[in-house]
Coordinates of C-alpha atoms in Angstrom, one line a residue:
M1 CA -39.5 3.1 2.4
F2 CA -40.1 -0.6 2.1
H3 CA -37.7 -2.7 0.1
E4 CA -39.3 -6.1 0.5
I5 CA -42.9 -7.4 0.6
P6 CA -43.7 -8.6 4.2
L7 CA -44.0 -12.4 4.4
S8 CA -45.9 -12.3 7.6
R9 CA -48.8 -10.1 8.8
P10 CA -47.4 -6.8 9.9
H11 CA -48.2 -5.2 13.3
T12 CA -50.7 -2.4 12.6
P13 CA -52.1 -1.1 15.9
L14 CA -53.3 2.2 14.5
L15 CA -54.9 0.8 11.4
D16 CA -56.7 -1.8 13.6
Q17 CA -58.4 1.1 15.3
V18 CA -60.0 2.4 12.2
P19 CA -62.1 -0.4 10.6
T20 CA -64.4 2.2 8.9
P21 CA -64.0 5.9 7.9
D22 CA -66.1 7.2 10.9
K23 CA -63.4 5.8 13.2
L24 CA -60.7 7.3 10.9
R25 CA -62.3 10.7 11.4
E26 CA -61.9 10.4 15.2
L27 CA -58.1 10.3 14.9
P28 CA -56.1 13.5 15.4
E29 CA -54.6 14.8 12.2
D30 CA -51.0 14.3 13.4
A31 CA -51.7 10.5 13.6
L32 CA -52.4 10.2 9.9
P33 CA -48.8 9.8 8.7
E34 CA -48.3 6.8 10.9
L35 CA -51.6 5.4 9.7
A36 CA -50.4 5.8 6.1
R37 CA -47.2 3.9 6.9
E38 CA -49.2 1.0 8.5
L39 CA -51.7 1.0 5.7
R40 CA -49.0 0.8 3.1
E41 CA -47.3 -2.1 4.9
Y42 CA -50.5 -3.9 5.3
L43 CA -51.3 -3.4 1.6
L44 CA -47.9 -4.8 0.6
W45 CA -48.5 -7.9 2.7
C46 CA -52.0 -8.5 1.4
T47 CA -51.1 -8.1 -2.2
G48 CA -48.1 -10.3 -1.7
Q49 CA -50.4 -13.0 -0.4
T50 CA -53.0 -12.7 -3.1
G51 CA -51.4 -11.0 -6.1
G52 CA -53.3 -8.3 -7.9
H53 CA -53.0 -4.6 -8.7
F54 CA -50.2 -3.1 -6.8
G55 CA -48.5 0.2 -7.8
A56 CA -51.6 2.3 -8.2
G57 CA -52.9 1.5 -4.7
L58 CA -49.5 2.3 -3.1
G59 CA -49.6 5.6 -4.9
V60 CA -52.9 6.8 -3.4
V61 CA -52.5 5.8 0.3
E62 CA -52.3 9.4 1.5
L63 CA -55.0 10.6 -0.9
T64 CA -57.4 7.9 0.2
I65 CA -56.8 8.7 3.9
A66 CA -57.3 12.4 3.3
L67 CA -60.5 11.9 1.3
H68 CA -62.2 9.7 3.9
Y69 CA -60.9 11.9 6.7
V70 CA -62.4 15.1 5.2
Y71 CA -65.5 13.8 3.6
N72 CA -68.5 12.2 5.4
T73 CA -68.4 8.9 3.4
P74 CA -70.5 7.0 2.5
S75 CA -73.1 9.8 2.6
D76 CA -70.6 11.9 0.6
R77 CA -69.9 10.1 -2.7
L78 CA -66.3 9.1 -3.7
V79 CA -66.0 7.7 -7.2
W80 CA -62.7 6.0 -8.3
D81 CA -61.8 5.8 -11.9
V82 CA -60.8 2.3 -13.2
G83 CA -60.4 1.0 -9.7
H84 CA -56.8 -0.3 -9.9
Q85 CA -56.0 2.1 -7.0
A86 CA -58.9 1.1 -4.7
Y87 CA -57.2 -1.5 -2.4
P88 CA -56.5 1.1 0.3
H89 CA -60.1 2.3 0.0
K90 CA -61.3 -1.2 0.6
I91 CA -59.0 -1.7 3.6
L92 CA -60.4 1.5 5.2
T93 CA -64.0 0.8 4.5
G94 CA -64.7 -2.4 6.5
R95 CA -63.0 -5.0 4.3
K96 CA -59.6 -5.1 5.8
E97 CA -60.0 -8.7 7.1
R98 CA -61.3 -9.9 3.8
M99 CA -58.4 -8.6 1.7
L100 CA -56.8 -12.0 1.4
S101 CA -59.9 -13.1 -0.6
I102 CA -59.5 -10.4 -3.2
R103 CA -59.8 -11.6 -6.8
Q104 CA -60.6 -15.2 -5.6
K105 CA -63.9 -17.0 -6.2
D106 CA -66.6 -15.7 -3.8
G107 CA -64.1 -13.1 -2.5
L108 CA -63.7 -9.4 -2.8
A109 CA -63.7 -8.0 -6.4
A110 CA -60.6 -6.5 -8.0
F111 CA -62.5 -3.2 -8.5
P112 CA -65.0 -1.1 -6.6
R113 CA -68.4 -2.7 -6.8
R114 CA -71.8 -1.4 -5.6
E115 CA -73.0 -4.8 -4.4
E116 CA -69.9 -5.2 -2.2
S117 CA -70.0 -2.1 -0.1
E118 CA -72.0 1.1 0.5
Y119 CA -68.7 2.9 0.2
D120 CA -68.3 1.7 -3.4
T121 CA -70.6 4.3 -5.0
F122 CA -70.0 3.2 -8.6
G123 CA -68.8 0.0 -10.2
V124 CA -65.8 0.4 -12.4
G125 CA -63.2 -1.5 -14.4
H126 CA -63.0 0.4 -17.6
S127 CA -61.3 3.8 -17.5
S128 CA -62.5 7.4 -17.8
T129 CA -66.0 6.9 -16.4
S130 CA -65.7 8.6 -13.0
I131 CA -66.4 12.2 -13.9
S132 CA -69.6 11.3 -15.8
A133 CA -70.8 9.2 -12.9
A134 CA -69.9 11.8 -10.3
L135 CA -71.7 14.5 -12.4
G136 CA -74.8 12.3 -12.4
M137 CA -74.6 12.0 -8.7
A138 CA -74.0 15.7 -8.2
R139 CA -77.0 16.5 -10.3
G140 CA -79.1 13.9 -8.5
A141 CA -78.2 15.5 -5.2
Q142 CA -79.3 18.8 -6.4
L143 CA -82.6 17.5 -7.7
T144 CA -83.4 15.7 -4.5
G145 CA -82.3 18.6 -2.2
S146 CA -79.4 16.7 -0.7
N147 CA -76.3 18.6 0.4
R148 CA -74.0 15.6 0.0
K149 CA -70.6 16.2 -1.6
I150 CA -69.3 14.4 -4.7
V151 CA -65.7 13.6 -5.6
A152 CA -64.3 11.9 -8.7
V153 CA -60.7 10.6 -8.7
I154 CA -59.2 10.2 -12.1
G155 CA -55.7 9.4 -13.3
D156 CA -53.7 11.3 -15.8
G157 CA -53.9 8.3 -18.2
A158 CA -57.6 8.0 -17.9
M159 CA -57.9 11.8 -18.5
T160 CA -56.7 11.2 -22.1
A161 CA -60.0 9.6 -23.0
G162 CA -62.6 11.7 -24.8
M163 CA -65.3 10.6 -22.4
A164 CA -63.5 12.4 -19.5
F165 CA -63.4 15.7 -21.4
E166 CA -67.1 15.3 -22.5
A167 CA -67.9 15.0 -18.8
L168 CA -65.7 17.9 -17.8
N169 CA -67.4 20.1 -20.4
D170 CA -70.9 19.2 -19.2
A171 CA -70.0 19.6 -15.5
A172 CA -68.9 23.1 -16.2
H173 CA -72.0 23.7 -18.3
Q174 CA -74.2 22.6 -15.4
N175 CA -72.0 24.4 -12.8
A176 CA -72.1 21.3 -10.8
N177 CA -71.0 21.2 -7.2
M178 CA -68.3 18.6 -7.4
L179 CA -64.6 18.0 -7.0
V180 CA -62.5 16.2 -9.6
I181 CA -59.1 15.1 -8.4
L182 CA -56.5 14.6 -11.1
N183 CA -54.1 12.0 -9.8
D184 CA -51.0 12.6 -11.9
N185 CA -48.5 9.7 -11.4
Q186 CA -46.9 9.6 -14.8
M187 CA -46.2 13.3 -15.3
S188 CA -47.8 12.9 -18.8
I189 CA -49.9 16.1 -18.5
S190 CA -47.5 18.6 -16.9
K191 CA -44.1 18.8 -15.4
A192 CA -43.2 19.2 -11.7
V193 CA -43.0 22.8 -10.6
G194 CA -41.3 24.7 -7.9
G195 CA -42.0 26.5 -4.6
L196 CA -43.6 29.5 -6.2
S197 CA -46.2 27.3 -7.8
N198 CA -46.9 25.5 -4.6
Y199 CA -47.3 28.9 -2.8
F200 CA -49.9 30.1 -5.3
S201 CA -51.7 26.7 -5.3
R202 CA -52.2 27.2 -1.5
I203 CA -53.5 30.7 -2.1
W204 CA -56.0 29.5 -4.8
A205 CA -57.2 26.7 -2.5
S206 CA -57.6 29.0 0.5
K207 CA -61.0 29.8 1.9
S208 CA -60.3 33.5 1.5
Y209 CA -59.4 33.3 -2.2
I210 CA -62.5 31.1 -2.9
A211 CA -64.8 33.5 -1.1
I212 CA -63.4 36.5 -2.9
R213 CA -63.5 34.6 -6.2
E214 CA -67.1 33.5 -5.8
G215 CA -68.2 36.8 -4.5
G216 CA -66.5 38.7 -7.2
K217 CA -68.2 36.5 -9.8
R218 CA -71.6 37.5 -8.5
V219 CA -70.7 41.2 -8.6
L220 CA -69.2 41.0 -12.0
Q221 CA -72.0 39.0 -13.6
S222 CA -73.8 42.2 -14.2
M223 CA -70.8 43.6 -16.0
P224 CA -69.8 41.2 -18.8
T225 CA -66.8 43.1 -20.0
A226 CA -65.3 43.3 -16.5
M227 CA -66.2 39.7 -15.9
N228 CA -64.3 38.6 -19.0
F229 CA -61.3 40.8 -18.1
A230 CA -61.1 39.4 -14.6
R231 CA -61.3 35.8 -15.8
R232 CA -58.6 36.3 -18.4
T233 CA -56.4 38.0 -15.9
E234 CA -56.7 35.1 -13.4
E235 CA -56.1 32.5 -16.1
S236 CA -53.1 34.4 -17.4
M237 CA -51.6 34.7 -13.9
K238 CA -52.0 31.0 -13.3
T239 CA -50.4 30.1 -16.5
L240 CA -47.6 32.6 -16.1
V241 CA -46.7 31.6 -12.5
T242 CA -47.1 27.8 -12.6
D243 CA -46.6 26.8 -16.2
S244 CA -49.4 24.3 -15.4
P245 CA -52.3 22.9 -17.4
G246 CA -54.7 24.9 -15.2
A247 CA -55.6 27.2 -18.1
L248 CA -57.1 24.3 -19.9
F249 CA -59.4 23.4 -17.1
E250 CA -60.2 27.0 -16.3
S251 CA -61.1 27.6 -19.9
I252 CA -63.6 24.8 -19.7
G253 CA -65.1 26.3 -16.6
F254 CA -63.4 24.5 -13.6
N255 CA -61.6 26.3 -10.8
Y256 CA -58.1 24.7 -11.0
V257 CA -56.0 24.2 -7.9
G258 CA -52.5 22.6 -8.0
P259 CA -50.4 20.8 -8.5
I260 CA -49.7 19.8 -4.9
D261 CA -47.8 16.9 -3.4
G262 CA -50.2 13.9 -3.2
H263 CA -48.1 12.3 -0.5
N264 CA -48.1 15.3 1.9
L265 CA -51.0 14.6 4.2
E266 CA -51.0 18.0 5.9
E267 CA -51.3 19.8 2.6
L268 CA -53.8 17.3 1.2
V269 CA -56.2 17.6 4.2
A270 CA -56.0 21.4 4.3
T271 CA -56.6 21.8 0.6
I272 CA -59.4 19.2 0.3
E273 CA -61.1 20.7 3.4
N274 CA -61.2 24.1 1.7
L275 CA -62.4 22.7 -1.6
R276 CA -65.1 20.7 0.1
A277 CA -66.8 24.0 1.0
A278 CA -66.4 25.5 -2.5
K279 CA -69.3 25.9 -4.9
G280 CA -69.3 24.9 -8.6
P281 CA -66.9 22.6 -10.4
Q282 CA -63.4 22.3 -8.8
L283 CA -60.4 20.5 -10.0
L284 CA -57.5 19.5 -7.8
H285 CA -54.3 18.4 -9.5
V286 CA -52.1 16.2 -7.3
F287 CA -48.7 14.6 -8.1
T288 CA -48.3 11.0 -6.8
T289 CA -45.7 8.3 -7.3
K290 CA -46.9 5.0 -8.5
G291 CA -45.7 2.3 -6.2
K292 CA -44.9 4.9 -3.5
G293 CA -43.1 3.6 -0.5
F294 CA -41.9 0.3 -2.1
A295 CA -38.6 0.9 -3.7
P296 CA -38.8 -1.8 -6.5
A297 CA -42.2 -0.5 -7.6
E298 CA -41.0 3.1 -7.6
A299 CA -38.1 2.0 -9.8
D300 CA -40.3 -0.1 -12.2
P301 CA -43.9 1.2 -12.0
I302 CA -44.9 -0.7 -15.2
G303 CA -43.5 -4.0 -14.0
Y304 CA -45.2 -3.6 -10.6
H305 CA -48.6 -2.4 -12.0
A306 CA -49.8 -5.9 -10.8
I307 CA -48.0 -8.8 -9.3
T308 CA -48.6 -12.5 -8.8
K309 CA -48.8 -13.8 -5.3
I310 CA -45.6 -14.8 -3.5
A311 CA -45.0 -18.5 -3.3
P312 CA -45.4 -20.2 0.1
A313 CA -42.2 -20.5 2.2
A314 CA -42.1 -24.2 1.7
Q315 CA -41.9 -23.8 -2.1
R316 CA -39.3 -21.0 -1.8
T317 CA -36.9 -23.0 0.3
S318 CA -37.4 -26.4 -1.4
T319 CA -34.2 -28.2 -2.4
V320 CA -36.0 -30.5 -4.7
V321 CA -34.7 -30.0 -8.3
T322 CA -37.2 -30.6 -11.0
A323 CA -36.6 -30.5 -14.8
P324 CA -37.9 -27.2 -16.2
S325 CA -40.9 -27.6 -18.3
A326 CA -40.9 -26.3 -21.9
P327 CA -41.9 -22.6 -21.8
R328 CA -45.3 -21.9 -23.3
K329 CA -45.9 -18.6 -25.1
K330 CA -48.6 -16.2 -24.1
Y331 CA -51.0 -15.5 -27.0
S332 CA -50.1 -11.8 -26.7
D333 CA -46.4 -12.8 -27.4
V334 CA -47.5 -14.9 -30.3
F335 CA -49.3 -11.8 -31.7
G336 CA -46.2 -9.6 -30.9
D337 CA -43.8 -11.9 -32.7
W338 CA -46.2 -12.2 -35.7
L339 CA -46.5 -8.4 -35.8
C340 CA -42.8 -7.9 -36.1
D341 CA -42.3 -10.7 -38.6
M342 CA -45.1 -9.4 -40.8
A343 CA -43.8 -5.8 -40.5
G344 CA -40.5 -7.0 -41.7
Q345 CA -42.1 -8.4 -44.8
D346 CA -44.7 -5.6 -45.5
V347 CA -43.7 -2.0 -45.1
R348 CA -47.3 -1.0 -45.2
L349 CA -48.0 -2.5 -41.8
V350 CA -48.7 0.0 -39.0
G351 CA -49.4 -1.1 -35.4
I352 CA -51.9 0.7 -33.2
T353 CA -52.7 0.3 -29.5
P354 CA -54.9 2.3 -27.1
A355 CA -52.5 2.4 -24.2
M356 CA -51.9 -1.4 -24.1
C357 CA -48.4 -1.8 -25.4
E358 CA -47.1 -4.2 -22.8
G359 CA -50.4 -6.1 -22.3
S360 CA -50.8 -6.6 -26.0
G361 CA -47.3 -7.8 -26.6
M362 CA -46.1 -4.8 -28.7
V363 CA -43.0 -3.9 -26.8
R364 CA -40.7 -5.4 -29.4
F365 CA -42.6 -3.9 -32.3
A366 CA -42.4 -0.5 -30.7
A367 CA -38.6 -0.8 -30.3
E368 CA -38.0 -2.2 -33.8
Y369 CA -40.5 -0.1 -35.8
P370 CA -41.0 3.1 -33.8
E371 CA -42.1 5.1 -36.8
R372 CA -44.9 2.5 -37.5
Y373 CA -46.0 2.2 -33.9
H374 CA -48.8 4.3 -32.5
D375 CA -49.9 4.3 -28.9
V376 CA -52.9 6.7 -29.0
A377 CA -53.6 6.6 -25.2
I378 CA -56.9 5.5 -23.7
A379 CA -58.9 6.4 -26.8
E380 CA -60.4 3.3 -28.3
Q381 CA -62.8 5.3 -30.5
H382 CA -59.9 7.3 -31.9
A383 CA -57.8 4.2 -32.4
V384 CA -60.3 2.6 -34.7
T385 CA -61.0 5.6 -36.8
F386 CA -57.3 6.5 -36.9
A387 CA -56.8 3.0 -38.4
A388 CA -59.5 3.7 -40.9
G389 CA -57.8 6.8 -42.0
L390 CA -54.5 5.0 -42.5
A391 CA -56.3 2.3 -44.5
C392 CA -57.7 5.0 -46.8
E393 CA -54.1 5.9 -47.7
G394 CA -53.2 2.4 -48.7
L395 CA -51.5 1.3 -45.4
K396 CA -52.3 -1.9 -43.5
P397 CA -53.2 -1.0 -39.9
V398 CA -53.3 -3.6 -37.2
V399 CA -55.1 -2.6 -34.1
A400 CA -54.2 -4.5 -30.9
I401 CA -57.0 -4.1 -28.5
Y402 CA -58.6 -6.1 -25.7
S403 CA -62.0 -7.6 -26.6
T404 CA -63.7 -5.8 -23.6
F405 CA -62.2 -2.4 -24.8
L406 CA -63.3 -2.8 -28.4
Q407 CA -66.8 -2.4 -27.1
R408 CA -65.9 1.3 -26.6
G409 CA -65.1 1.8 -30.3
Y410 CA -68.2 0.0 -31.7
D411 CA -69.7 2.9 -33.6
Q412 CA -66.3 3.6 -35.2
L413 CA -65.9 -0.1 -36.1
I414 CA -69.3 -0.1 -37.9
H415 CA -69.4 3.3 -39.4
D416 CA -65.7 4.2 -40.1
V417 CA -64.2 0.8 -40.9
A418 CA -66.8 -1.8 -42.0
L419 CA -69.2 0.4 -43.8
Q420 CA -66.4 1.6 -46.0
N421 CA -64.9 -1.9 -46.2
L422 CA -61.5 -0.7 -45.2
D423 CA -58.5 -3.0 -44.7
V424 CA -58.0 -3.0 -40.9
T425 CA -57.0 -6.1 -38.9
F426 CA -57.9 -6.4 -35.3
G427 CA -56.0 -8.5 -32.8
L428 CA -58.6 -9.1 -30.0
D429 CA -56.7 -10.1 -26.9
R430 CA -58.3 -11.3 -23.7
A431 CA -61.2 -12.9 -25.6
G432 CA -63.4 -15.1 -23.4
L433 CA -63.1 -15.4 -19.6
V434 CA -60.2 -13.6 -18.0
G435 CA -60.1 -15.0 -14.5
E436 CA -59.5 -12.8 -11.4
D437 CA -60.3 -9.5 -13.1
G438 CA -63.9 -10.7 -13.4
P439 CA -66.8 -9.6 -15.6
T440 CA -65.6 -6.0 -16.3
H441 CA -62.7 -7.4 -18.3
A442 CA -64.3 -10.5 -19.8
G443 CA -64.3 -10.6 -23.6
A444 CA -67.6 -12.4 -23.7
Y445 CA -69.5 -10.5 -26.4
D446 CA -67.2 -9.8 -29.4
I447 CA -68.4 -12.6 -31.6
A448 CA -72.0 -11.4 -31.2
F449 CA -71.4 -7.8 -31.9
L450 CA -68.9 -8.5 -34.7
R451 CA -70.7 -11.1 -36.7
C452 CA -73.8 -8.9 -37.3
I453 CA -71.6 -6.4 -39.1
P454 CA -71.4 -6.8 -42.9
N455 CA -67.9 -7.2 -44.4
M456 CA -66.4 -8.5 -41.2
V457 CA -64.2 -11.6 -40.9
I458 CA -64.0 -13.3 -37.5
A459 CA -61.3 -15.9 -36.9
V460 CA -61.1 -18.0 -33.7
P461 CA -57.7 -19.8 -33.3
S462 CA -57.6 -23.0 -31.1
D463 CA -53.8 -22.8 -30.2
E464 CA -50.7 -20.8 -30.7
N465 CA -49.9 -22.0 -34.2
E466 CA -53.5 -21.5 -35.3
C467 CA -53.3 -18.0 -33.9
R468 CA -50.4 -17.1 -36.1
L469 CA -52.0 -18.8 -39.2
L470 CA -55.2 -17.0 -38.7
L471 CA -53.5 -13.7 -38.1
N472 CA -51.8 -14.2 -41.5
T473 CA -55.1 -15.0 -43.0
A474 CA -56.9 -12.0 -41.5
Y475 CA -54.1 -9.6 -42.5
H476 CA -54.2 -10.7 -46.2
F477 CA -58.0 -10.4 -46.3
P478 CA -58.6 -7.1 -48.1
G479 CA -61.2 -5.8 -45.6
P480 CA -62.0 -5.6 -41.9
A481 CA -61.0 -8.8 -40.0
A482 CA -60.7 -9.8 -36.3
V483 CA -58.7 -12.6 -34.7
R484 CA -59.9 -13.3 -31.1
Y485 CA -57.5 -15.1 -28.7
P486 CA -57.5 -15.6 -25.0
R487 CA -55.5 -14.3 -22.1
G488 CA -52.5 -16.2 -21.0
T489 CA -50.7 -19.2 -22.5
G490 CA -51.8 -21.8 -25.0
P491 CA -51.4 -25.5 -24.9
G492 CA -47.7 -25.4 -26.0
T493 CA -48.2 -26.1 -29.7
S494 CA -45.1 -25.6 -31.8
I495 CA -45.4 -22.6 -34.1
D496 CA -44.7 -22.4 -37.8
R497 CA -42.7 -19.2 -38.2
T498 CA -43.7 -18.8 -41.9
L499 CA -46.3 -16.3 -42.9
Q500 CA -48.6 -18.6 -44.7
A501 CA -52.4 -18.2 -44.6
V502 CA -55.2 -20.8 -44.6
T503 CA -58.3 -21.0 -46.7
L504 CA -60.7 -18.3 -45.6
G505 CA -63.8 -19.7 -43.9
K506 CA -62.7 -23.4 -43.9
G507 CA -62.6 -25.6 -40.8
V508 CA -60.7 -28.8 -40.2
I509 CA -61.6 -32.2 -38.7
R510 CA -59.4 -33.0 -35.7
R511 CA -61.0 -36.3 -34.6
E512 CA -63.2 -38.7 -36.6
G513 CA -66.2 -40.2 -35.0
S514 CA -70.0 -40.8 -35.4
Q515 CA -73.4 -39.8 -34.0
V516 CA -72.1 -36.7 -32.2
A517 CA -70.2 -33.9 -33.9
I518 CA -68.4 -31.3 -31.7
L519 CA -67.9 -28.0 -33.5
N520 CA -65.3 -26.1 -31.6
F521 CA -64.8 -22.3 -32.0
G522 CA -61.6 -21.1 -30.4
A523 CA -59.3 -22.1 -27.5
R524 CA -61.4 -24.8 -26.0
L525 CA -60.3 -27.4 -28.6
G526 CA -58.1 -29.3 -26.1
D527 CA -61.1 -29.7 -23.7
A528 CA -63.3 -30.8 -26.6
L529 CA -60.8 -33.5 -27.6
Q530 CA -60.4 -34.6 -24.0
A531 CA -64.2 -34.8 -23.6
A532 CA -64.5 -36.9 -26.8
E533 CA -61.8 -39.3 -25.5
Q534 CA -63.6 -39.5 -22.1
L535 CA -66.9 -40.4 -23.9
A536 CA -65.3 -42.9 -26.1
G537 CA -63.4 -44.5 -23.2
A538 CA -66.6 -44.9 -21.2
G539 CA -68.3 -46.5 -24.2
V540 CA -70.8 -43.6 -24.5
V541 CA -70.2 -42.3 -28.0
N542 CA -67.4 -41.9 -30.5
A543 CA -67.5 -38.2 -31.3
T544 CA -66.2 -36.2 -34.2
V545 CA -64.4 -33.0 -33.3
A546 CA -64.1 -30.1 -35.8
D547 CA -61.9 -27.1 -35.3
M548 CA -64.1 -24.5 -37.1
R549 CA -61.4 -21.8 -37.3
F550 CA -63.9 -19.1 -38.5
V551 CA -67.2 -17.8 -37.2
K552 CA -67.6 -15.6 -40.2
P553 CA -67.5 -16.7 -42.9
L554 CA -68.9 -19.9 -41.4
D555 CA -67.8 -23.2 -43.1
E556 CA -71.3 -24.0 -44.1
T557 CA -70.2 -27.0 -46.2
L558 CA -68.6 -28.6 -43.2
V559 CA -71.6 -27.8 -41.0
R560 CA -74.0 -29.3 -43.6
E561 CA -71.9 -32.5 -43.8
L562 CA -71.7 -33.0 -40.1
A563 CA -75.4 -32.2 -39.6
T564 CA -76.5 -34.8 -42.1
S565 CA -74.1 -37.5 -40.9
H566 CA -74.5 -37.1 -37.1
G567 CA -77.4 -37.2 -34.7
L568 CA -76.3 -34.3 -32.5
L569 CA -74.3 -31.2 -33.1
V570 CA -72.5 -29.6 -30.1
T571 CA -71.1 -26.1 -30.5
I572 CA -68.4 -24.9 -28.0
E573 CA -67.2 -21.4 -27.6
E574 CA -65.7 -19.3 -24.7
H575 CA -68.3 -16.6 -25.5
A576 CA -71.8 -15.7 -24.6
I577 CA -74.2 -18.3 -26.1
A578 CA -76.7 -15.6 -27.0
G579 CA -75.6 -14.3 -30.5
G580 CA -72.4 -16.3 -30.5
A581 CA -70.9 -18.9 -32.9
G582 CA -73.4 -21.5 -31.9
S583 CA -76.2 -19.1 -32.9
A584 CA -74.5 -18.7 -36.3
V585 CA -74.7 -22.5 -36.8
S586 CA -78.3 -22.7 -35.8
E587 CA -79.2 -19.7 -38.1
F588 CA -77.5 -21.5 -41.0
L589 CA -79.3 -24.8 -40.3
S590 CA -82.6 -23.1 -40.1
A591 CA -82.1 -21.2 -43.3
A592 CA -81.0 -24.4 -45.1
G593 CA -84.0 -26.3 -43.8
I594 CA -81.8 -28.9 -42.0
T595 CA -83.3 -30.3 -38.8
V596 CA -80.9 -31.8 -36.3
P597 CA -80.6 -31.5 -32.5
V598 CA -78.0 -28.8 -31.5
L599 CA -76.5 -28.4 -28.0
H600 CA -74.9 -25.0 -27.5
L601 CA -72.1 -24.8 -24.8
G602 CA -70.7 -21.4 -23.8
I603 CA -71.2 -18.6 -21.3
R604 CA -74.7 -18.5 -20.0
D605 CA -76.8 -15.3 -19.9
A606 CA -75.1 -14.0 -16.8
Y607 CA -72.0 -12.2 -15.7
I608 CA -69.4 -14.8 -14.5
E609 CA -67.9 -13.6 -11.3
H610 CA -64.1 -13.4 -10.7
A611 CA -62.3 -16.6 -9.9
S612 CA -59.4 -18.5 -11.3
P613 CA -59.7 -19.3 -15.1
A614 CA -60.1 -23.0 -14.3
E615 CA -62.9 -22.3 -11.8
M616 CA -64.7 -20.0 -14.3
L617 CA -64.4 -22.6 -17.1
A618 CA -65.7 -25.3 -14.8
E619 CA -68.6 -23.1 -13.7
C620 CA -69.6 -22.6 -17.3
G621 CA -69.2 -26.2 -18.2
L622 CA -66.5 -25.5 -20.7
D623 CA -63.8 -27.7 -19.3
A624 CA -63.4 -31.3 -20.5
T625 CA -65.6 -32.7 -17.7
G626 CA -68.3 -30.2 -18.2
I627 CA -68.4 -30.8 -22.0
A628 CA -68.6 -34.6 -21.5
T629 CA -71.3 -34.3 -18.9
A630 CA -73.5 -32.0 -21.0
I631 CA -73.2 -34.4 -23.9
R632 CA -74.0 -37.4 -21.7
Q633 CA -77.1 -35.6 -20.4
R634 CA -78.3 -34.8 -23.9
L635 CA -77.7 -38.1 -25.6
P636 CA -80.6 -40.1 -24.2
E637 CA -83.0 -37.4 -25.4
V638 CA -81.4 -37.6 -28.9
V639 CA -81.4 -41.4 -29.0
S640 CA -85.0 -41.6 -27.9

């Protein structure tokens, strides 16, 4: 058990001998526990240096070793769900010496990625996709005559999503040769069980039992009554003896084995070896401990889900005393405070999150209003339609959801909420670029997919106070409304704690100028104002800056005034240019017959790779320097 994160690179002689899984498979089995210890210590050191996902990887060290030890990867396919737990996998698959680059610009990605390694069989980041992908691979192997083996590893949280059960059902229907490993680290599906259960689990995973089971099936297929009786008897025995969820998976059509200890390498290797030879859909249920082997993470798995990198020694030992800077609120905390304040005023408010309580800033609300708080698990589609049902009964649901995850509930947003013009408010966290998590988590498309939906309101706050004001406004709007705000902290603007609203669809001028009008949509207002000052200071142009506040309804009066009084309009948004707020401006100008040059600044038609937020903004030209440079380059064309 480790109690501290190593500050210097640990000594890992055994791990150094296995740069790739083929070398791992040359080790004697009794060397694997020591390999697990070294791998866990190396993972602690790496993540301490870089920051990143933490507890999930520590929890699957033994499982990762066992899978690569038994299966002939990369020929055999190993599919990880979400990918938070994939750091040990990366270390064992040729990327050990690059781990200090993870989540950094031009470094390793935070999640498995096909372009990065042949061992990363499927790119992930969103949950509950592994079984579907693995099923496709299993069917593909069958169609091409390949005998490769397919494994999907999915967590108990990801198993709550409907997509996982859709895939399980189809896998059983296709009688696919594949193994699904249910990595249960929260004990949310079933409880721990005793020695008798472990004994029967070993029996059900044994080669003899599997052979008898499969042979018996072939014999009994010609006798439907006997076949049904045998199946019911087996399922009843498993349920009676283990008090496990096995009957659920068995009823779908999987052979269920488990639960077993996911940190017992001897048992893992023996069980997985037996299941590798089995035909048809198999499900192995393993119990693991999130943060395993690191005492603080085992005690606080939520707090250690991910960590920031440890400060260099010089910074830790510095005796220089500096005045503390004023704390700046995260946008998620602004949302959380607003939610509690509004709930105190309006008993109709109900808060909903799809398994993002901490990330969405809802911890306080959950504690203060437990009867009005609903965590529906990883089920974004259900979250949206559940909110619609609440709205039908006169309640005021507020759905806190990351922008990237709202994509998963899009049909429900259109059909169940907007089509019926129901009063549902969406707090869209992580809108725009999200930094080190990269393109899988970027909220780059919400404006485009929301503004095409009738009845929707879309608000884009520029700072913390505007976020609260626009949340008030969206909440009081009697229909579907979304407020999109970025990850992290704002500029430090003081917050008006009242619950006043602003005029729907009206922007404000933040800086008066001429010739160039900058129309800002969202959190890049500070950069827009800095760019305007840079241009004015250099004698280039004195620009007007408007904080538009809303994408829909668009302040058409303000756009018209600026278009007819300035020679160039510049739209700025931390969102894809295609279909975004700038597109809304151009569409209005075209419909109104107004001809004026327009420069659209935003995210280009590409996935922006992981880097620090500042690096990503600079790459997109959305920092002050990039905005000023783009305007400089466009001005000669306008003047001529």
